[in-house]
Amino acid sequence: MCDVVSCANDGACFANRADGYICLCPLGFKGALCEESFSLSSPLFNETMFSYAVIQWPQSSQSYLSFMEFEVTFWPSAPSGVLLYSDDAGSKDFLAINLVDKYVEFRFDCGSGEAVIRSEEQISLDSWHELRVSRTAKSGILHVDNQRPIGGIAEGAFTQINCSSALYIGGVPEYEKTKRTAGVMKPFTGIIQKVCNRVQ
């Protein structure tokens, strides 16, 4: 089907069944053939305004997760701040992605001990960066831009995380109520363009 279809504006055609197709459009374009342009804005977070965004987890609040993966595209304007955070009020469980003096940190606790995974190199301010974190049971991996992936393992025996709170992006409503070992100290300043997640 894609041999007779032409997606506009550098869209890519993919066959989604024997007699069908879909055009995957670049940012800023939509429509069956990526023919429609639209204005796209990215949320700007500001430390002095204590701004943050809230999204709900796709599964129920009492789900215990063995696997999770997040991809984040961001533009930092300050060297430190929280990118993503969620926790469980009734246990030690949490997950956090922080920027700490221009290093990216992925922290999580399955309830019996934390893992702290830190990028090898600092990132630059005022430029776009991509990160991906994944956690399977007690093992976590952090990828930042083209840096070497870094792995780590949480202490203790527990292998699942329950996050009963919402997923906070760019900050949290009350910093004094975050888990002490999560390293969540201050809001993020800059742009967070994309957050994608998969959980099981």
XYZ file of C-alpha atoms in Angstrom:
200
model
C 0.000 0.000 0.000
C 2.845 2.417 0.847
C 4.164 2.209 -2.728
C 1.135 4.245 -3.877
C 0.864 6.570 -0.846
C 2.954 9.676 -0.363
C 3.049 11.149 3.150
C 3.650 14.911 3.070
C 6.166 16.922 5.111
C 8.658 14.050 5.555
C 6.058 11.744 7.094
C 6.839 8.018 6.978
C 4.339 5.494 5.588
C 3.856 2.136 7.330
C 1.499 -0.674 6.350
C -0.757 -1.432 9.318
C -2.672 -4.282 7.624
C -2.812 -5.929 4.206
C -4.904 -3.162 2.627
C -4.173 -0.232 4.954
C -1.481 2.237 5.909
C -0.690 4.925 8.411
C 1.483 8.019 7.988
C 3.694 8.738 11.003
C 3.970 12.509 10.991
C 6.868 14.641 12.248
C 6.252 17.087 15.093
C 4.037 19.949 13.982
C 2.051 18.009 11.353
C -1.083 15.857 11.461
C -3.738 14.364 9.167
C -4.057 11.148 7.157
C -1.149 12.223 4.935
C 0.600 14.628 7.394
C -0.787 17.476 5.284
C -2.032 19.693 8.143
C 0.346 21.870 10.139
C -0.450 22.908 13.693
C 1.162 24.975 16.412
C 2.972 22.923 18.991
C 3.969 24.349 22.357
C 6.087 22.773 25.061
C 5.498 23.309 28.782
C 7.974 25.671 30.416
C 8.780 24.963 34.057
C 10.122 27.649 36.349
C 11.767 27.074 39.716
C 10.711 30.447 41.088
C 7.038 29.704 40.305
C 7.202 26.164 41.817
C 5.491 24.898 38.667
C 4.777 21.213 37.983
C 2.472 19.004 35.931
C 0.424 16.040 37.132
C -0.627 12.960 35.173
C -2.296 9.813 36.414
C -0.708 6.407 36.036
C -2.317 4.298 33.285
C -3.010 1.425 35.694
C -4.908 1.407 38.993
C -3.353 3.071 42.019
C -2.907 -0.286 43.776
C -0.871 -1.928 40.993
C 2.501 -3.386 41.913
C 4.878 -2.840 39.021
C 7.668 -5.254 38.084
C 8.704 -3.282 34.981
C 8.650 0.385 34.012
C 10.313 2.466 31.330
C 10.305 6.231 30.803
C 11.603 8.392 27.969
C 11.978 12.130 28.569
C 13.054 14.913 26.203
C 14.043 18.073 28.073
C 15.859 21.433 27.863
C 17.356 22.403 31.261
C 18.062 26.039 32.118
C 19.270 25.383 35.674
C 21.728 22.726 36.916
C 19.385 20.993 39.396
C 15.708 20.080 39.655
C 13.245 17.192 39.617
C 12.156 15.884 36.214
C 9.788 13.120 37.357
C 8.582 11.751 40.708
C 6.012 9.345 42.152
C 5.750 7.455 45.428
C 3.546 5.350 47.676
C 2.149 6.911 50.836
C 1.969 3.591 52.690
C 5.496 2.290 52.053
C 9.062 3.313 51.175
C 8.374 2.810 47.436
C 9.263 5.663 45.058
C 10.829 6.496 41.720
C 12.552 9.756 40.839
C 14.499 11.254 37.951
C 16.476 14.306 39.041
C 18.987 16.696 37.590
C 21.723 17.226 40.213
C 24.501 19.703 39.364
C 23.992 18.842 35.656
C 24.181 15.056 36.274
C 21.057 12.976 35.660
C 20.075 10.656 38.521
C 17.565 7.801 38.429
C 16.542 6.728 41.943
C 14.025 4.101 42.995
C 13.131 1.981 46.003
C 11.069 -1.213 45.862
C 10.474 -0.935 49.611
C 13.574 -2.672 50.937
C 16.408 -0.420 49.777
C 17.135 2.227 47.187
C 19.109 2.333 43.957
C 20.899 5.492 42.815
C 22.023 5.456 39.178
C 23.901 8.552 38.004
C 25.078 9.586 34.550
C 28.835 9.450 34.001
C 28.991 12.933 32.500
C 27.292 16.247 33.133
C 24.886 17.536 30.517
C 24.920 21.026 29.033
C 22.368 23.676 29.934
C 20.146 25.406 27.376
C 20.154 22.529 24.870
C 17.933 19.505 24.179
C 18.643 16.179 25.881
C 17.005 12.761 25.806
C 17.008 10.226 28.576
C 15.567 6.758 28.996
C 15.289 4.868 32.256
C 14.039 1.344 32.715
C 13.580 -0.842 35.752
C 12.985 -4.574 35.840
C 12.543 -5.900 39.386
C 15.534 -4.510 41.375
C 17.660 -3.657 38.305
C 17.657 -0.245 36.665
C 19.346 1.282 33.605
C 19.878 4.955 32.746
C 20.620 6.182 29.192
C 21.391 9.891 28.677
C 21.973 11.214 25.151
C 24.954 9.330 23.670
C 26.561 8.549 27.009
C 27.322 4.963 27.982
C 24.283 3.315 29.665
C 24.672 2.992 33.440
C 23.063 0.198 35.458
C 22.378 -0.315 39.140
C 20.575 -2.628 41.547
C 18.381 -1.725 44.517
C 19.184 -3.125 47.924
C 16.956 -5.637 49.704
C 14.696 -8.431 48.528
C 11.594 -6.653 47.206
C 11.178 -6.476 43.411
C 7.970 -4.498 42.788
C 7.068 -0.828 43.194
C 3.666 0.539 44.088
C 3.196 4.243 43.309
C -0.134 5.366 44.730
C 0.533 9.048 44.050
C 0.150 10.684 40.670
C 3.155 11.074 38.391
C 4.635 14.540 38.969
C 6.615 16.203 36.183
C 8.961 19.148 36.717
C 8.220 19.463 40.431
C 5.975 18.293 43.270
C 3.319 20.085 45.348
C 5.051 19.569 48.731
C 8.802 18.899 48.820
C 8.840 18.084 52.533
C 6.508 15.122 51.890
C 8.727 13.372 49.312
C 10.728 10.316 50.356
C 13.938 11.401 52.067
C 16.191 9.212 49.906
C 14.564 10.304 46.612
C 16.790 13.377 46.348
C 13.866 15.599 45.315
C 14.988 19.044 46.459
C 13.763 21.712 44.040
C 11.655 22.278 40.901
C 13.019 21.894 37.388
C 13.663 25.018 35.331
C 13.394 24.612 31.576
C 11.248 22.757 29.038
C 10.019 19.174 29.238
C 8.832 18.346 25.741
C 7.978 14.668 25.955
C 7.335 12.006 28.600
C 6.553 8.455 27.436
C 6.139 5.463 29.708
C 5.490 1.720 29.616
C 4.643 -0.244 32.745
C 3.827 -3.833 33.701
